[in-house]
Tab-separated table of C-alpha atoms and ligand atoms in Angstrom:
chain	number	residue	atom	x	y	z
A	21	UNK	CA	-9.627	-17.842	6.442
A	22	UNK	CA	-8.233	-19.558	9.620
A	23	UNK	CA	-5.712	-17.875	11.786
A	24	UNK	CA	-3.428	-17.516	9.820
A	25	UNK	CA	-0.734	-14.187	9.739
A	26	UNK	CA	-1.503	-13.906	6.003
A	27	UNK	CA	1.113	-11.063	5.848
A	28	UNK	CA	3.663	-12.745	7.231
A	29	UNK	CA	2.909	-15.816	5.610
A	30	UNK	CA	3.321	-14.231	2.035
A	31	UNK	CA	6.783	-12.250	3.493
A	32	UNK	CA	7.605	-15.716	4.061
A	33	UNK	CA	6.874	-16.701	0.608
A	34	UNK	CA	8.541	-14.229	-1.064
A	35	UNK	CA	11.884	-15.040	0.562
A	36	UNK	CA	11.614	-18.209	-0.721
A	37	UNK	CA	10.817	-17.435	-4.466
A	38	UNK	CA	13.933	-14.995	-4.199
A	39	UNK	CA	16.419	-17.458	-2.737
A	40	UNK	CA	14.943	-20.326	-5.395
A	41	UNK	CA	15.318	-17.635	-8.553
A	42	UNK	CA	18.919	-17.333	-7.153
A	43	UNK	CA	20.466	-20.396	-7.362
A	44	UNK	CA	17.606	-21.919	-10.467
A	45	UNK	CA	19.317	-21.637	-13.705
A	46	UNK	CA	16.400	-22.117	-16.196
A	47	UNK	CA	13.892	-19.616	-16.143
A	48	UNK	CA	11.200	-22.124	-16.621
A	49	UNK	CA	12.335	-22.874	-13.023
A	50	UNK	CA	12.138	-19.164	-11.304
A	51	UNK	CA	8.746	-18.464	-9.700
A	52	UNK	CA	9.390	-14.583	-10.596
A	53	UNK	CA	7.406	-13.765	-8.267
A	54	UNK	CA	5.733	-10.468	-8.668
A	55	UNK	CA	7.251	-7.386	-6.336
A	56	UNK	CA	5.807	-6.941	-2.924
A	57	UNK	CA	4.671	-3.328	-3.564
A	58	UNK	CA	3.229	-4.161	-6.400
A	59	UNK	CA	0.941	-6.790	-5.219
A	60	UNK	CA	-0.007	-4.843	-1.750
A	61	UNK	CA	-0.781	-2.546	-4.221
A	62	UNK	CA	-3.058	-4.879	-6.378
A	63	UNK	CA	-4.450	-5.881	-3.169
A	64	UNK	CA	-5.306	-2.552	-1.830
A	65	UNK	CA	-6.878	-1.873	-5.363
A	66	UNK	CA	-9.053	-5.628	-5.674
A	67	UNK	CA	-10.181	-4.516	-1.933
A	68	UNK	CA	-11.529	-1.234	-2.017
A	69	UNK	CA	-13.246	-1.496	-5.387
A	70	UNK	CA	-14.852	-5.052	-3.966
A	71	UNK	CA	-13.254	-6.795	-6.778
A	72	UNK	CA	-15.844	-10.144	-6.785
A	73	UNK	CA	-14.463	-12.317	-10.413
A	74	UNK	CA	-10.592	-11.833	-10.560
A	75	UNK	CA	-8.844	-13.726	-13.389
A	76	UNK	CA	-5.131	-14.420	-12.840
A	77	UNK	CA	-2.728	-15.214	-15.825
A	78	UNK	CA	0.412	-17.280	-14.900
A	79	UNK	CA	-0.104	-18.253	-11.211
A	80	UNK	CA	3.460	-19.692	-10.066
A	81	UNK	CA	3.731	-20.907	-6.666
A	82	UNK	CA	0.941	-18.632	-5.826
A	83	UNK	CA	2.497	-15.914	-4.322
A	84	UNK	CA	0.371	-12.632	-6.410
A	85	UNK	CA	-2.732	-15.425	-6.552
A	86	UNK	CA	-2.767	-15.473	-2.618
A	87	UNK	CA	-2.961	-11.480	-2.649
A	88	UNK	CA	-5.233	-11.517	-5.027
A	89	UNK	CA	-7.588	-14.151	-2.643
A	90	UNK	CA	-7.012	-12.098	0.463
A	91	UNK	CA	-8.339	-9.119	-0.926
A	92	UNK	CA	-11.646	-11.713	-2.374
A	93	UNK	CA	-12.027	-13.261	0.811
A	94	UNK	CA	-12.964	-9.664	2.347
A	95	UNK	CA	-16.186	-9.564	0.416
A	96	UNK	CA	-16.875	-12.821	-0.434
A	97	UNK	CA	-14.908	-12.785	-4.221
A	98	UNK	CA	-12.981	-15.543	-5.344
A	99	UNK	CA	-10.422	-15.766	-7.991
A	100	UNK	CA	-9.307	-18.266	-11.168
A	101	UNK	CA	-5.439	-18.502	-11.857
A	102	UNK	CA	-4.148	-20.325	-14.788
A	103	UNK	CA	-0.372	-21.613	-15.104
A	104	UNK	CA	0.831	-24.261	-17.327
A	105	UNK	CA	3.325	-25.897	-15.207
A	106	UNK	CA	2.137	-28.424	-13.562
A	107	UNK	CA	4.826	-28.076	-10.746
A	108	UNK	CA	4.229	-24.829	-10.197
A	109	UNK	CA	0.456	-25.290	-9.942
A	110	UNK	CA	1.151	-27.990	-7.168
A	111	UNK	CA	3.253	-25.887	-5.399
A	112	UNK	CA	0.521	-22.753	-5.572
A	113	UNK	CA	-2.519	-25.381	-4.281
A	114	UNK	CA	0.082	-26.511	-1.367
A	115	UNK	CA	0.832	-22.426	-0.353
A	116	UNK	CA	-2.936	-21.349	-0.616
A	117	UNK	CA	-4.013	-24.218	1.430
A	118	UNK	CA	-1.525	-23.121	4.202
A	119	UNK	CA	-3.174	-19.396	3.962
A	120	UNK	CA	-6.038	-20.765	4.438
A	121	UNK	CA	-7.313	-19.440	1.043
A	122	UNK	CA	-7.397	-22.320	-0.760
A	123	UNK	CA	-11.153	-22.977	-1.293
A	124	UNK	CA	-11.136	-19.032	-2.686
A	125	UNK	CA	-9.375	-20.003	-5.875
A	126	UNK	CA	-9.716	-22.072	-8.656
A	127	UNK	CA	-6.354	-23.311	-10.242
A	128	UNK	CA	-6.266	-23.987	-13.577
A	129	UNK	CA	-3.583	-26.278	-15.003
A	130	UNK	CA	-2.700	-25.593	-18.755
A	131	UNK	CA	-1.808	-23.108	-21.299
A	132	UNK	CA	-3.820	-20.147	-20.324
A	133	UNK	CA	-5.343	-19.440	-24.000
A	134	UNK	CA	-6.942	-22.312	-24.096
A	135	UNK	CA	-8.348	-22.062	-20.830
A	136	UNK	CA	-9.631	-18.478	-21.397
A	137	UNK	CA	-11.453	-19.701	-24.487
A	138	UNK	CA	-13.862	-21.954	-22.505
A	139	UNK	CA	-14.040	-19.935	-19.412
A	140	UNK	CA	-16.912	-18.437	-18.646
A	141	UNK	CA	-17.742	-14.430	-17.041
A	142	UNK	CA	-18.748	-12.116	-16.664
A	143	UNK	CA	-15.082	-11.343	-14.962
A	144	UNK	CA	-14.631	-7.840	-12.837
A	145	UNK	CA	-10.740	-7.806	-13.182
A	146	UNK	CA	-8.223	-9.578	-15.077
A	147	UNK	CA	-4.441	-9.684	-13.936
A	148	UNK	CA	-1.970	-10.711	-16.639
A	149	UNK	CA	0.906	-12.008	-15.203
A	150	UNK	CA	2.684	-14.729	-17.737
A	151	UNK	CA	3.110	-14.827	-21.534
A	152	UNK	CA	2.826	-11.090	-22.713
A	153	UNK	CA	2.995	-12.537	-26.404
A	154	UNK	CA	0.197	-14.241	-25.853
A	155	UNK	CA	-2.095	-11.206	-24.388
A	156	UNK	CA	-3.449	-9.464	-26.914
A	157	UNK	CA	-5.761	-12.654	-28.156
A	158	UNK	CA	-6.340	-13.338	-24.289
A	159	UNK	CA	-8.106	-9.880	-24.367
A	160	UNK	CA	-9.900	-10.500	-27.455
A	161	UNK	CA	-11.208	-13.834	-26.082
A	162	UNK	CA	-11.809	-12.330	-22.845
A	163	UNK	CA	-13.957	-9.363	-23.756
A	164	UNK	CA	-17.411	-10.927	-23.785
A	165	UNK	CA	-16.557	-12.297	-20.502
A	166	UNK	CA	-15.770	-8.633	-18.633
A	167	UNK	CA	-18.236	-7.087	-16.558
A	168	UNK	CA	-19.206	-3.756	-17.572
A	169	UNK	CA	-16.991	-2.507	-14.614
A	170	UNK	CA	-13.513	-3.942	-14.848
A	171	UNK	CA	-10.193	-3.304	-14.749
A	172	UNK	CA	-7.425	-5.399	-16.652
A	173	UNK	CA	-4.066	-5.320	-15.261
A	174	UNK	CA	-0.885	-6.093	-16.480
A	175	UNK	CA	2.545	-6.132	-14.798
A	176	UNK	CA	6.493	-5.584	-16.653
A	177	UNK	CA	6.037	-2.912	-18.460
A	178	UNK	CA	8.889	-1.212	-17.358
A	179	UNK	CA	10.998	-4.206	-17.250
A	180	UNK	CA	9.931	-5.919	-20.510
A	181	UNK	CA	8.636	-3.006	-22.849
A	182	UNK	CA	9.052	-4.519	-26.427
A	183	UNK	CA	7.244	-8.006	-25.081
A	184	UNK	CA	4.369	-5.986	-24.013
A	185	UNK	CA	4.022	-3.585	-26.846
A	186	UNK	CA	1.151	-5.430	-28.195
A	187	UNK	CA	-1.128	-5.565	-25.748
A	188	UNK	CA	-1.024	-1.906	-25.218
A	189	UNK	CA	-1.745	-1.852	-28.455
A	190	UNK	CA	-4.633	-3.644	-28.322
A	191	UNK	CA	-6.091	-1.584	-24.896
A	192	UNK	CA	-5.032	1.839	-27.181
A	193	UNK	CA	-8.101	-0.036	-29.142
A	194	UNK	CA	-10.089	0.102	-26.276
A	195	UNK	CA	-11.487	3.400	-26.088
A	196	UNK	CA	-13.858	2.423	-23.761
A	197	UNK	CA	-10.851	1.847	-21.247
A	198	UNK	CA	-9.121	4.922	-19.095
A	199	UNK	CA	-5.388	3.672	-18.642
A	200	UNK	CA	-2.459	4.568	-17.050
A	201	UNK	CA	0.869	2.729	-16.450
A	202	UNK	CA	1.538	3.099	-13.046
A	203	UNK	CA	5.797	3.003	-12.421
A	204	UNK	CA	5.844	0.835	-8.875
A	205	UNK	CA	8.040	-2.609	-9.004
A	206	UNK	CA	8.320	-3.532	-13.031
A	207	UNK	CA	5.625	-1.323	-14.325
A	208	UNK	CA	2.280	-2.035	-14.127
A	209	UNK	CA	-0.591	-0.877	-16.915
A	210	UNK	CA	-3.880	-0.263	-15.315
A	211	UNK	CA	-6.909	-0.116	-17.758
A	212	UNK	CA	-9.950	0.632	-16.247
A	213	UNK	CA	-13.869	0.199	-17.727
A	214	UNK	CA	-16.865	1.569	-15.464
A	215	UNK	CA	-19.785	0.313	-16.012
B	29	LIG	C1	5.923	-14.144	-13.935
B	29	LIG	S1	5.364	-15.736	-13.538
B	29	LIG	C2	3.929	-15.414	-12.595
B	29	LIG	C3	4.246	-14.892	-11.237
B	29	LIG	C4	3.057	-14.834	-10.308
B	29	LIG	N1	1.990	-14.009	-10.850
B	29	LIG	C5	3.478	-14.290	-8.965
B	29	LIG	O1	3.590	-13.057	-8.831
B	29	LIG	O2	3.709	-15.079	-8.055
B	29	LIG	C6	4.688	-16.264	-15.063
B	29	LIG	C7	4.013	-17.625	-15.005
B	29	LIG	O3	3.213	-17.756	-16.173
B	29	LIG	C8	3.247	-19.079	-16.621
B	29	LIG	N2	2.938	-19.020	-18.068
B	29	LIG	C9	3.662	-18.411	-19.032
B	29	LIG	N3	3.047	-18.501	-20.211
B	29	LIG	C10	1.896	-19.188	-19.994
B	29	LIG	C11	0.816	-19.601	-20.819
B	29	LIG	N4	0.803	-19.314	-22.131
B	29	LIG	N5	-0.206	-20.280	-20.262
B	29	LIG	C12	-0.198	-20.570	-18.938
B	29	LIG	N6	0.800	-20.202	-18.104
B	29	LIG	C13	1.824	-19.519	-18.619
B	29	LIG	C14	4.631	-19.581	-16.280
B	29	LIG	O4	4.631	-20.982	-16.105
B	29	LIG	C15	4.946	-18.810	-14.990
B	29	LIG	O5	4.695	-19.604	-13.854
C-alpha cells in the first residue's frame, strides 16, 4: 500500500467532492460522495468480518471505493466498482493510484446492470451506492453470485426513502437475510446472510 496517510488522503478527498458538489450545477456532475461516518463505518465493518469479494455499485471519483480497498488490503481482499461515467471512472483510477490502492480494485466502466449480469462470484459483500431504481434486478442477478456469508449494503435510505422502497422490498423477500437500517449519515440498510 505504499506510504501513504490513507486517512488523510481520503479527508483530503472528501473536501474536494464537497467544494465540487457546491459550485456543479448538474447532478450528473456531483461526486455525492458518501458521508465520512458512514464509510469509516463500512470500513470498520468490511475489516473485522475479513470482507475478501466486495462489489461496489456507482464508484464516483472513488472516494467510498478507496474505503472499501483499505479495509481489503488488510487481508488480502480486493474489490470491483462499477460507474457509468466515464469521467468519473478516470478520476476514481487517478485517486486510488495515489492511495496506493489501485491494483486492489477493479473499475468497471458502464451501466452497472449490465456489468452485474456477466460478473462472476461468489461475492462476500455488495455495496449499492448509485441507481436505487435499478437495485432490485441487481439483487436478483446477483444472488447466485453471493457467498453463503454476505452482507448487502445499501446507503440513502433516510435521505431518499420512496427511491429505495423497492429494494427493501425485495430483501423483505429474503428471509434468509437478518436486516436492519442503521440511521448514521443518509441511512444505511444492512442485510446480512451467514453462511
Ligand atoms: C452517489 S454516487 C456514488 C458515490 C460513491 N459511492 C462515493 O461514496 O464516493 C452514484 C454514482 O453511481 C453512478 N450510477 C448511477 N446509476 C448507475 C448505473 N445504472 N450504472 C452504473 N453507474 C451508475 C453515477 O454515475 C454516480 O457516480
Amino acid at each position: 500500500m505504499g506510504n501513504i496517510d490513507v486517512q488523510a488522503f481520503l479527508e483530503e478527498l472528501y473536501a474536494q467532492g464537497q467544494a465540487n458538489d457546491a459550485h456543479v450545477q448538474e447532478r450528473g456532475q456531483k461526486m455525492l460522495n458518501l458521508e465520512p461516518e458512514t464509510a469509516q463505518f463500512l470500513h470498520i465493518l468490511l475489516r473485522s468480518t475479513r470482507r475478501k469479494h466486495i462489489l461496489e455499485i456507482g464508484t464516483s471519483n472513488g472516494y467510498s471505493t478507496t474505503w472499501l480497498a483499505w479495509a481489503a488490503s488488510e487481508h488480502g481482499g480486493h474489490v470491483v466498482s462499477i460507474d457509468r461515467d466515464p469521467h468519473k471512472h478516470e478520476l476514481a483510477d487517478a485517486n486510488l493510484r495515489q492511495a496506493g490502492l489501485r491494483e486492489l480494485v477493479d473499475l468497471k466502466c458502464g451501466d452497472a446492470t449490465e456489468i452485474i449480469a456477466n460478473l462472476s462470484g461468489p461475492l462476500d459483500c455488495v455495496f449499492f451506492d448509485a441507481d436505487r431504481y435499478s437495485a432490485p434486478a441487481q439483487v436478483g442477478l446477483l444472488l447466485p453470485k453471493l457467498a453463503p456469508d454476505v452482507f448487502l449494503l445499501a446507503d440513502n435510505v433516510i435521505s431518499h426513502p420512496d427511491e429505495i422502497t423497492g429494494y427493501l422490498k425485495t430483501l423483505d423477500e429474503l428471509p434468509q437475510f437478518e436486516k436492519l437500517v442503521i440511521p448514521i449519515g443518509k441511512g444505511l440498510s444492512v442485510a446480512y446472510r451467514s453462511a
